[in-house]
Coordinates of C-alpha atoms in Angstrom, one line a residue:
Chain A
M1 CA 146.1 126.1 -27.1
T2 CA 143.6 128.4 -28.8
Q3 CA 144.7 126.9 -32.1
L4 CA 144.0 123.4 -30.9
A5 CA 140.6 124.4 -29.4
L6 CA 139.6 126.1 -32.7
F7 CA 140.8 123.1 -34.7
L8 CA 138.7 120.7 -32.5
V9 CA 135.6 122.9 -32.8
L10 CA 136.0 123.3 -36.6
A11 CA 136.8 119.6 -37.2
A12 CA 133.8 118.6 -35.0
I13 CA 131.5 120.9 -37.0
A14 CA 132.9 119.5 -40.3
V15 CA 132.4 115.9 -39.3
A16 CA 128.9 116.5 -37.8
A17 CA 127.8 118.4 -40.9
A18 CA 129.2 115.6 -43.1
V19 CA 127.2 113.0 -41.1
S20 CA 124.1 115.2 -41.3
L21 CA 124.6 115.4 -45.1
I22 CA 124.1 111.6 -45.3
L23 CA 121.4 111.3 -42.7
Q24 CA 119.1 114.1 -43.9
R25 CA 116.1 113.1 -45.8
H26 CA 115.5 116.3 -47.8
P27 CA 118.0 117.2 -50.6
I28 CA 118.0 120.9 -49.6
H29 CA 119.0 120.0 -46.0
S30 CA 121.7 117.7 -47.3
A31 CA 123.0 120.5 -49.6
L32 CA 123.0 122.9 -46.7
S33 CA 125.0 120.5 -44.6
L34 CA 127.6 120.3 -47.4
V35 CA 127.8 124.1 -47.3
V36 CA 128.6 123.9 -43.6
V37 CA 131.3 121.3 -44.3
M38 CA 132.9 123.7 -46.9
V39 CA 132.8 126.6 -44.6
A40 CA 134.3 124.6 -41.7
L41 CA 137.1 123.4 -44.1
A42 CA 137.7 127.1 -45.0
G43 CA 138.1 127.7 -41.2
L44 CA 140.7 124.9 -41.0
Y45 CA 142.6 126.5 -43.9
L46 CA 142.5 129.8 -42.0
L47 CA 144.1 128.1 -39.0
L48 CA 147.0 127.1 -41.3
D49 CA 147.4 130.8 -42.3
A50 CA 146.2 130.0 -45.8
E51 CA 144.0 133.1 -46.1
F52 CA 143.8 133.0 -49.9
V53 CA 142.9 129.3 -50.1
A54 CA 140.2 129.8 -47.4
A55 CA 138.6 132.7 -49.2
V56 CA 138.7 130.9 -52.5
Q57 CA 137.3 127.8 -50.9
I58 CA 134.2 129.7 -49.8
I59 CA 133.9 131.7 -53.1
V60 CA 134.1 128.7 -55.3
Y61 CA 132.7 125.8 -53.3
A62 CA 130.2 127.4 -50.9
G63 CA 129.4 130.3 -53.1
A64 CA 129.3 129.0 -56.7
I65 CA 129.1 125.3 -56.8
M66 CA 126.7 124.7 -53.9
V67 CA 124.5 127.6 -54.9
L68 CA 124.0 125.8 -58.3
F69 CA 123.2 122.6 -56.4
V70 CA 120.6 124.4 -54.3
F71 CA 119.3 126.2 -57.3
V72 CA 118.8 122.9 -59.2
I73 CA 117.1 121.3 -56.3
M74 CA 114.8 124.2 -55.9
L75 CA 114.1 124.3 -59.7
L76 CA 113.3 120.5 -59.7
N77 CA 111.3 121.0 -56.5
A78 CA 112.6 117.7 -55.3
G79 CA 110.8 116.5 -52.2
T80 CA 111.7 114.3 -49.3
E81 CA 113.5 111.1 -50.3
E82 CA 112.0 107.8 -49.6
R83 CA 114.3 105.3 -47.9
T84 CA 114.6 102.1 -49.9
N85 CA 116.3 99.0 -48.5
L86 CA 120.0 99.6 -48.5
S87 CA 122.0 97.5 -50.9
R88 CA 123.3 94.2 -49.6
A89 CA 126.9 95.0 -50.5
A90 CA 126.8 98.3 -48.6
H91 CA 125.2 96.7 -45.6
Y92 CA 127.9 94.1 -45.1
A93 CA 131.0 95.7 -46.6
G94 CA 130.5 99.3 -45.8
I95 CA 132.0 99.6 -42.3
P96 CA 134.9 97.2 -42.9
L97 CA 135.9 99.0 -46.1
A98 CA 135.7 102.4 -44.4
A99 CA 137.9 101.1 -41.6
L100 CA 140.3 99.8 -44.2
L101 CA 140.5 103.2 -45.9
L102 CA 141.1 104.9 -42.6
V103 CA 143.9 102.5 -41.7
G104 CA 145.5 102.9 -45.1
L105 CA 145.4 106.7 -44.9
A106 CA 146.8 106.7 -41.4
Y107 CA 149.6 104.4 -42.4
T108 CA 150.5 106.5 -45.4
V109 CA 150.5 109.8 -43.4
T110 CA 152.6 108.4 -40.6
R111 CA 155.1 106.8 -43.1
A112 CA 155.4 110.0 -45.2
A113 CA 159.0 110.7 -46.1
T114 CA 158.8 114.3 -44.8
P115 CA 156.7 114.7 -41.7
I116 CA 153.6 116.7 -42.4
V117 CA 153.7 119.8 -40.3
A118 CA 152.3 123.3 -40.9
Q119 CA 155.0 125.5 -42.3
P120 CA 155.1 129.1 -41.2
T121 CA 153.4 130.9 -44.0
P122 CA 155.3 133.9 -45.6
K123 CA 153.4 137.2 -45.6
D124 CA 153.0 137.3 -49.3
A125 CA 151.7 133.8 -49.6
T126 CA 149.2 134.8 -52.2
R127 CA 151.9 136.3 -54.4
Q128 CA 153.9 133.1 -54.2
L129 CA 150.9 131.0 -55.0
S130 CA 150.2 133.1 -58.1
M131 CA 153.9 132.7 -59.1
L132 CA 153.5 128.9 -58.9
L133 CA 150.2 128.8 -60.8
F134 CA 150.9 131.3 -63.5
R135 CA 154.6 130.8 -64.1
D136 CA 156.1 127.6 -62.8
L137 CA 153.0 125.4 -63.2
A138 CA 151.4 127.5 -66.0
F139 CA 151.1 124.6 -68.4
P140 CA 149.3 122.1 -66.2
F141 CA 147.1 124.9 -64.8
E142 CA 146.0 126.0 -68.3
L143 CA 145.5 122.3 -69.3
T144 CA 143.2 121.9 -66.3
S145 CA 141.1 124.9 -67.3
V146 CA 140.8 123.6 -70.9
L147 CA 139.7 120.3 -69.5
I148 CA 137.0 121.9 -67.5
L149 CA 136.0 123.9 -70.5
I150 CA 135.7 120.7 -72.5
A151 CA 133.5 119.2 -69.8
M152 CA 131.2 122.3 -69.9
V153 CA 130.9 122.2 -73.7
G154 CA 130.3 118.4 -73.5
A155 CA 127.5 119.0 -71.0
L156 CA 125.9 121.6 -73.3
V157 CA 126.1 119.2 -76.3
L158 CA 124.5 116.4 -74.3
A159 CA 121.7 118.7 -73.1
K160 CA 121.0 120.0 -76.6
R161 CA 121.1 116.6 -78.4
D162 CA 117.4 115.9 -78.9
E163 CA 116.7 119.2 -80.8
Chain B
M1 CA 145.6 129.1 -22.1
N2 CA 148.7 131.2 -22.6
G3 CA 147.8 132.0 -26.2
L4 CA 144.4 133.3 -25.3
F5 CA 145.7 135.6 -22.6
A6 CA 148.4 136.9 -24.9
Q7 CA 145.6 137.9 -27.4
Y8 CA 143.3 139.1 -24.7
P9 CA 143.7 142.8 -25.1
I10 CA 143.3 142.5 -28.8
L11 CA 140.1 140.6 -28.4
L12 CA 138.8 143.2 -26.0
V13 CA 139.7 146.1 -28.3
S14 CA 138.1 144.2 -31.2
L15 CA 134.9 143.8 -29.2
V16 CA 134.8 147.5 -28.5
K17 CA 135.4 148.3 -32.1
I18 CA 132.7 145.9 -33.2
A19 CA 130.2 147.3 -30.8
V20 CA 130.8 150.9 -31.9
L21 CA 130.8 150.0 -35.5
L22 CA 127.6 148.0 -35.2
F23 CA 125.9 150.9 -33.4
I24 CA 126.9 153.4 -36.0
L25 CA 126.0 151.0 -38.8
L26 CA 122.5 150.1 -37.5
T27 CA 121.7 153.8 -37.0
A28 CA 123.0 154.6 -40.4
L29 CA 120.8 151.8 -41.9
A30 CA 117.7 153.3 -40.3
Y31 CA 118.5 156.8 -41.5
I32 CA 119.4 155.6 -45.0
V33 CA 115.8 154.4 -45.3
W34 CA 114.7 157.8 -44.2
F35 CA 117.1 159.4 -46.6
E36 CA 116.0 157.3 -49.5
R37 CA 112.3 158.0 -48.9
K38 CA 113.1 161.7 -48.7
V39 CA 115.1 161.8 -51.9
A40 CA 112.5 159.6 -53.7
A41 CA 109.8 162.0 -52.6
H42 CA 111.6 165.1 -53.8
I43 CA 112.4 163.4 -57.1
Q44 CA 108.7 162.9 -57.5
S45 CA 107.7 166.4 -56.2
R46 CA 106.4 165.1 -52.9
V47 CA 107.7 165.8 -49.3
G48 CA 108.1 162.3 -48.0
P49 CA 107.9 161.3 -44.3
Y50 CA 106.9 164.4 -42.4
R51 CA 104.5 163.5 -39.6
V52 CA 106.6 161.4 -37.1
G53 CA 108.9 163.9 -35.5
P54 CA 110.2 167.1 -37.3
H55 CA 110.8 166.4 -41.0
G56 CA 109.9 162.8 -40.3
L57 CA 113.2 162.2 -38.5
L58 CA 111.7 159.8 -36.0
Q59 CA 110.1 157.7 -38.8
P60 CA 112.9 155.0 -38.6
A61 CA 112.1 154.6 -34.8
A62 CA 108.4 154.3 -35.5
D63 CA 109.0 151.8 -38.3
G64 CA 111.3 149.7 -36.1
L65 CA 108.7 149.6 -33.3
K66 CA 106.0 148.6 -35.8
F67 CA 108.1 145.8 -37.1
L68 CA 108.7 144.5 -33.5
M69 CA 105.0 144.6 -32.6
K70 CA 103.5 142.9 -35.7
E71 CA 102.6 139.2 -35.5
D72 CA 105.4 136.9 -36.6
M73 CA 103.8 134.2 -38.8
T74 CA 105.1 131.0 -40.3
P75 CA 103.1 129.8 -43.3
A76 CA 101.6 126.3 -43.2
G77 CA 103.8 123.8 -44.9
A78 CA 106.9 125.9 -44.6
D79 CA 110.2 124.3 -43.7
R80 CA 110.4 125.8 -40.3
F81 CA 114.2 125.5 -39.7
V82 CA 115.2 126.9 -43.1
Y83 CA 112.4 129.5 -42.9
S84 CA 113.8 131.0 -39.7
L85 CA 117.4 130.5 -40.8
A86 CA 117.2 132.5 -44.0
P87 CA 116.6 136.0 -42.6
I88 CA 119.3 135.5 -39.9
L89 CA 121.7 134.4 -42.6
A90 CA 120.9 137.3 -44.8
M91 CA 121.3 139.9 -42.1
T92 CA 124.4 138.5 -40.4
L93 CA 126.3 138.1 -43.6
A94 CA 125.4 141.6 -44.8
L95 CA 126.5 143.1 -41.5
T96 CA 129.8 141.1 -41.4
T97 CA 131.3 142.6 -44.6
I98 CA 131.6 146.0 -43.0
A99 CA 134.2 144.6 -40.6
M100 CA 136.8 144.5 -43.5
I101 CA 136.3 148.2 -44.4
P102 CA 139.1 150.5 -43.3
F103 CA 137.8 153.9 -42.5
G104 CA 141.0 155.9 -42.0
P105 CA 144.8 155.7 -41.9
A106 CA 145.0 157.0 -38.3
T107 CA 145.9 154.9 -35.3
I108 CA 143.7 155.4 -32.2
T109 CA 144.2 154.1 -28.7
I110 CA 141.6 152.0 -26.9
F111 CA 142.5 150.8 -23.4
G112 CA 146.1 151.7 -24.0
Q113 CA 146.2 149.5 -27.1
P114 CA 147.1 151.3 -30.4
T115 CA 144.8 150.1 -33.1
Q116 CA 143.6 151.0 -36.6
L117 CA 140.3 152.2 -37.8
V118 CA 139.3 148.8 -39.1
V119 CA 137.9 145.8 -37.3
A120 CA 139.7 143.1 -39.3
N121 CA 142.7 144.2 -41.5
V122 CA 142.8 141.0 -43.5
N123 CA 145.5 140.4 -46.2
V124 CA 142.9 139.1 -48.6
G125 CA 140.2 141.6 -47.4
L126 CA 138.7 142.0 -50.9
L127 CA 138.4 138.3 -51.4
V128 CA 136.7 137.8 -48.0
I129 CA 134.1 140.4 -48.9
F130 CA 133.4 138.6 -52.1
A131 CA 133.3 135.3 -50.3
I132 CA 130.6 136.7 -47.9
T133 CA 128.7 138.2 -50.8
A134 CA 128.9 134.8 -52.5
I135 CA 127.2 133.0 -49.5
S136 CA 124.6 135.7 -49.0
V137 CA 122.8 134.3 -52.0
Y138 CA 121.6 131.6 -49.7
G139 CA 119.6 134.0 -47.6
V140 CA 117.5 134.9 -50.6
A141 CA 117.3 131.5 -52.2
L142 CA 116.4 129.7 -49.0
A143 CA 113.8 132.3 -48.0
G144 CA 112.1 131.8 -51.4
W145 CA 112.2 128.0 -51.2
S146 CA 111.2 127.5 -47.6
S147 CA 108.1 129.8 -47.6
N148 CA 106.0 127.2 -49.5
N149 CA 104.6 129.9 -51.8
K150 CA 105.1 129.9 -55.6
Y151 CA 105.7 133.7 -55.8
S152 CA 108.4 133.4 -53.1
L153 CA 109.9 130.4 -54.9
L154 CA 109.9 132.3 -58.3
G155 CA 111.4 135.4 -56.6
G156 CA 114.1 133.3 -54.9
L157 CA 115.0 131.5 -58.1
R158 CA 115.1 134.7 -60.1
S159 CA 117.1 136.5 -57.5
S160 CA 119.7 133.7 -57.0
A161 CA 120.1 133.3 -60.8
Q162 CA 120.6 137.0 -61.1
M163 CA 123.1 137.2 -58.2
V164 CA 125.1 134.3 -59.5
S165 CA 125.3 135.9 -63.0
Y166 CA 126.3 139.3 -61.8
E167 CA 128.7 138.1 -59.2
L168 CA 131.0 137.1 -62.0
S169 CA 131.0 140.5 -63.6
L170 CA 131.4 142.1 -60.1
T171 CA 134.5 140.1 -59.4
M172 CA 136.0 140.5 -62.8
S173 CA 135.4 144.3 -62.8
V174 CA 137.8 144.9 -59.9
V175 CA 140.6 142.8 -61.4
G176 CA 141.8 145.9 -63.1
V177 CA 142.2 147.7 -59.8
L178 CA 144.0 144.6 -58.3
L179 CA 146.4 144.6 -61.3
L180 CA 147.2 148.3 -60.6
A181 CA 147.5 147.9 -56.8
G182 CA 149.1 144.5 -56.7
T183 CA 147.4 143.5 -53.4
F184 CA 144.2 142.2 -52.0
N185 CA 144.5 144.2 -48.8
L186 CA 142.0 147.1 -48.8
S187 CA 144.2 149.5 -46.8
E188 CA 147.1 148.9 -49.3
I189 CA 144.8 149.4 -52.2
I190 CA 144.0 152.8 -50.8
Q191 CA 147.6 153.6 -50.2
A192 CA 148.5 152.7 -53.8
Q193 CA 146.1 155.5 -54.9
S194 CA 147.9 158.4 -53.2
G195 CA 149.6 161.1 -55.2
F196 CA 148.5 163.6 -57.9
S197 CA 148.9 164.1 -61.6
W198 CA 149.7 167.7 -62.6
H199 CA 149.2 168.7 -58.9
F200 CA 145.4 168.6 -59.0
L201 CA 144.1 165.3 -60.3
P202 CA 144.3 162.6 -57.6
H203 CA 145.7 159.2 -58.5
W204 CA 142.4 157.5 -57.6
N205 CA 141.9 154.4 -59.7
L206 CA 139.1 156.2 -61.6
F207 CA 141.8 158.7 -62.8
N208 CA 144.7 156.3 -62.6
P209 CA 147.7 157.6 -64.7
T210 CA 148.4 154.1 -66.0
L211 CA 144.9 153.4 -67.2
P212 CA 141.8 155.2 -65.8
Q213 CA 139.5 152.5 -64.5
V214 CA 136.4 154.2 -65.9
L215 CA 135.2 151.1 -67.6
G216 CA 135.9 149.0 -64.5
F217 CA 133.9 151.4 -62.4
F218 CA 131.0 151.4 -64.8
C219 CA 130.9 147.6 -64.8
Y220 CA 131.4 147.5 -61.0
F221 CA 128.6 149.9 -60.3
M222 CA 126.1 148.2 -62.7
A223 CA 126.9 144.7 -61.4
A224 CA 126.7 146.0 -57.8
I225 CA 123.2 147.4 -58.3
A226 CA 122.2 144.1 -59.8
E227 CA 123.9 142.2 -57.0
T228 CA 122.0 144.1 -54.3
N229 CA 118.7 143.5 -56.2
R230 CA 117.8 147.1 -56.6
L231 CA 116.0 148.9 -59.4
P232 CA 116.5 148.8 -62.4
F233 CA 117.5 145.2 -61.6
D234 CA 115.0 144.3 -58.9
L235 CA 113.4 141.5 -60.8
A236 CA 113.5 139.4 -57.6
E237 CA 110.8 141.5 -56.1
A238 CA 109.0 142.9 -59.1
E239 CA 105.7 143.6 -57.4
S240 CA 103.6 143.7 -60.5
E241 CA 104.6 140.1 -61.3
L242 CA 105.6 138.4 -58.0
V243 CA 103.7 140.2 -55.2
A244 CA 106.9 140.9 -53.3
G245 CA 109.3 138.2 -54.3
Y246 CA 111.3 136.0 -52.0
H247 CA 110.1 137.7 -48.8
T248 CA 106.3 137.6 -49.6
E249 CA 105.5 135.4 -46.6
Y250 CA 107.8 137.1 -44.1
S251 CA 106.3 139.5 -41.6
S252 CA 107.3 141.4 -38.5
F253 CA 111.0 141.4 -37.6
R254 CA 112.0 138.7 -40.0
F255 CA 110.9 141.0 -42.8
A256 CA 112.8 143.8 -41.2
M257 CA 115.9 141.6 -41.2
F258 CA 115.7 141.2 -45.0
F259 CA 115.1 144.9 -45.3
M260 CA 118.2 145.7 -43.2
A261 CA 120.2 143.2 -45.2
E262 CA 119.4 145.0 -48.4
Y263 CA 120.5 148.4 -47.1
A264 CA 123.6 146.9 -45.4
A265 CA 124.6 145.4 -48.7
M266 CA 124.1 148.8 -50.3
I267 CA 126.4 150.4 -47.8
T268 CA 129.1 147.7 -48.3
V269 CA 128.9 148.1 -52.1
A270 CA 129.3 151.9 -51.7
C271 CA 132.2 151.5 -49.3
L272 CA 133.9 149.1 -51.7
A273 CA 133.4 151.5 -54.6
T274 CA 135.0 154.2 -52.5
I275 CA 138.0 152.1 -51.6
L276 CA 138.5 150.6 -55.1
F277 CA 137.9 153.6 -57.4
F278 CA 137.8 156.8 -55.3
G279 CA 140.8 156.5 -53.1
G280 CA 139.1 155.6 -49.9
W281 CA 140.1 157.9 -47.1
L282 CA 142.5 160.0 -49.3
S283 CA 141.7 163.7 -49.5
P284 CA 141.1 165.1 -53.0
F285 CA 143.3 168.1 -52.2
P286 CA 147.1 167.8 -52.7
L287 CA 149.4 168.7 -49.8
G288 CA 149.9 172.4 -49.6
P289 CA 148.4 175.6 -48.2
L290 CA 144.9 174.5 -49.5
S291 CA 145.0 171.2 -47.7
Y292 CA 145.9 173.0 -44.5
W293 CA 142.6 174.8 -44.7
T294 CA 140.6 171.8 -45.9
R295 CA 141.4 170.1 -42.6
Y296 CA 138.8 172.3 -41.1
L297 CA 136.1 171.3 -43.6
P298 CA 134.4 168.8 -41.2
T299 CA 134.2 171.6 -38.6
A300 CA 132.8 174.0 -41.2
L301 CA 130.2 171.6 -42.5
F302 CA 129.0 170.6 -39.0
A303 CA 128.9 174.2 -37.9
A304 CA 127.0 175.4 -41.0
G305 CA 124.5 172.5 -40.7
G306 CA 124.1 173.2 -37.0
I307 CA 123.5 176.9 -37.4
A308 CA 121.1 176.3 -40.3
L309 CA 119.2 173.8 -38.1
V310 CA 119.0 176.2 -35.2
L311 CA 117.7 179.0 -37.4
H312 CA 115.2 176.8 -39.2
G313 CA 114.2 175.0 -36.0
L314 CA 113.2 178.1 -34.1
R315 CA 110.6 178.9 -36.8
Y316 CA 109.4 175.2 -37.1
R317 CA 105.6 174.5 -37.2
T318 CA 105.3 172.2 -34.2
A319 CA 106.4 172.7 -30.6
L320 CA 108.4 169.5 -30.6
G321 CA 110.3 170.6 -33.7
R322 CA 111.0 174.1 -32.1
V323 CA 112.7 172.3 -29.2
T324 CA 114.4 169.3 -30.9
L325 CA 115.8 170.9 -34.1
P326 CA 117.7 173.7 -32.3
V327 CA 119.1 171.2 -29.7
V328 CA 120.3 168.9 -32.5
G329 CA 121.7 171.9 -34.3
L330 CA 123.7 173.0 -31.1
A331 CA 124.9 169.4 -30.8
L332 CA 126.2 169.5 -34.4
C333 CA 128.0 172.8 -33.6
A334 CA 129.6 171.2 -30.6
L335 CA 130.6 168.2 -32.7
G336 CA 132.1 170.6 -35.3
A337 CA 134.1 172.4 -32.6
A338 CA 135.3 169.0 -31.3
C339 CA 136.5 168.1 -34.8
A340 CA 138.8 171.2 -34.8
R341 CA 140.7 170.1 -31.7
P342 CA 144.4 169.3 -32.2
G343 CA 144.2 165.6 -31.2
I344 CA 141.0 164.8 -33.1
I345 CA 141.5 166.8 -36.3
D346 CA 144.0 164.4 -37.8
V347 CA 142.1 161.3 -36.8
I348 CA 138.9 162.6 -38.3
Q349 CA 140.3 163.5 -41.8
G350 CA 140.3 159.9 -43.1
P351 CA 136.8 158.9 -41.9
F352 CA 135.5 162.3 -43.1
W353 CA 136.6 161.9 -46.7
F354 CA 135.7 158.3 -46.7
L355 CA 132.1 158.8 -45.5
A356 CA 131.7 161.9 -47.7
K357 CA 132.5 159.7 -50.8
V358 CA 130.3 156.9 -49.6
F359 CA 127.5 159.3 -49.1
V360 CA 127.8 160.6 -52.7
I361 CA 127.7 157.1 -54.0
L362 CA 124.7 156.2 -51.9
F363 CA 122.9 159.3 -53.2
V364 CA 123.6 158.2 -56.8
Y365 CA 122.4 154.7 -55.9
V366 CA 119.0 156.2 -54.7
W367 CA 118.9 158.5 -57.6
V368 CA 119.3 155.7 -60.1
R369 CA 116.6 153.7 -58.3
W370 CA 114.0 156.4 -58.6
T371 CA 114.9 157.4 -62.2
L372 CA 115.2 154.3 -64.3
P373 CA 112.4 151.8 -65.1
R374 CA 112.8 148.1 -64.4
F375 CA 114.4 145.8 -67.1
R376 CA 112.7 142.7 -68.4
Y377 CA 114.1 139.4 -67.2
D378 CA 115.7 138.4 -70.5
Q379 CA 117.2 141.9 -70.9
L380 CA 118.7 141.5 -67.4
M381 CA 120.4 138.2 -68.2
G382 CA 121.5 139.6 -71.6
I383 CA 123.1 142.6 -70.0
G384 CA 124.9 140.4 -67.5
W385 CA 126.3 137.8 -69.8
K386 CA 126.6 139.5 -73.1
L387 CA 127.5 143.1 -72.2
L388 CA 129.0 143.3 -68.7
L389 CA 131.1 140.1 -68.8
P390 CA 132.8 140.8 -72.1
L391 CA 133.4 144.4 -71.1
T392 CA 135.0 143.4 -67.8
L393 CA 137.2 140.9 -69.6
F394 CA 138.2 143.6 -72.1
N395 CA 139.1 145.8 -69.2
V396 CA 141.3 143.1 -67.6
V397 CA 143.1 142.7 -70.9
I398 CA 143.8 146.4 -71.6
T399 CA 144.7 147.0 -68.0
S400 CA 147.2 144.2 -68.1
F401 CA 148.8 145.6 -71.3
A402 CA 148.9 149.1 -69.7
V403 CA 150.6 147.8 -66.6
V404 CA 153.2 145.9 -68.6
A405 CA 153.8 148.9 -70.9
R406 CA 154.2 151.2 -67.9
K407 CA 157.0 149.0 -66.5

């Protein structure tokens, strides 16, 4: 019961913040709404007993990535956005496409081969996660980090090009 | 509602613990400011606060009242919502971290519920503290941005850039400790440090037999000073360049909130250093006849301090001091006597050693601040990225090899 109440509260916060992210006029307010979404998601992970993932979610997304977003917005001193006329395609197709996506997702989730239920998490979940990442799935893990490194170097090269 | 009722006693006990801890923490915050001013004064051959109460002991109360009574202004053109959010964010986050800190191994009983001397014994306690530290950048950055003042904005930008840079070294510097302890739980990290080499050198991570984490501690301490925006890394509020940095426009209690956040962050960093490198609540004396007598150390310290206060207080300059100081001294003596009672003496050992170590680290913190001059901004970034980060990575590598070789 407490679990359900907490889930509803956190989910409501996440959705409300996500809507606010789109509706806000000022980039900083949008960025802050996104931070709230991240923190609410971390709360949902906590409800699933995934302590490590929740902490890392906050450290990486709310703490590192969004701080950089806010930092850049502050540095550019971006002001309030002006509303232009929405694109015609978005005006007509937006809501039907969103509904289609929702139905598709719901269909896939309900049709999943193994029903999606929260597994009781073992006490040393963090240790097991590290075993997965650094032993069983070490190759894809390292490959992903190299990919991110390449993206970083690429960004630097692009930024330095006109010198 | 079954679930809630089953957890009800735990909720109640947690609330009591939070209230007690908050009271102690806020008092400690006020007196750390007093302590810092006193130490700073003596380093510079002055006497420091002396007028409000005997030895300036009531100065924190006077400062608090003054903060409350000043006008609370919002500058024109400020983003009102973010402007009032920033100090709240800064202070709440800074105070929250203390909930993860374990103060002792003993189990106490509140309302018939046995409970530990920690508000939240989380499996990933260390990560949660780093997560909260990571978000506390927002308090500073948003304060600077929302004030509609270029000095504030520059201060906020500098400070967030600095915090993001040093957070990396801060996190990497404790990886060595994590490799040695094999857990994120702060209580278990402390437990892993029990034991002694050659019957006198404790197995604290600073003197760990596998690989002493001296380099790790050096990097941690430097990064921590930078992370809390204190001299010699307080570029965020360099008054000769930026007036006061990100809190230039803040007045009254909102300023006090930033002030308290800074000192709360200092306490957290000192507590974490104690846990990670100095064995937390563990006594520096090995079990034996000596450790039997050191159990009375808290009593002896309180009694000695109390007697000294009584003797000094009776000869104090002002009438107020001649009354207050002996009364405080007698109270300390009574506290000392209470610490020697059979039920309490074992509970008090953990917190005593823990707080003693935290106090020493806080003293070094203050000492550093009033000894070293401020770095230049490019030097600051250079130290962070070119010195500290490679050093912490090197520490991770050699610690990993040492751990594997030990096995």
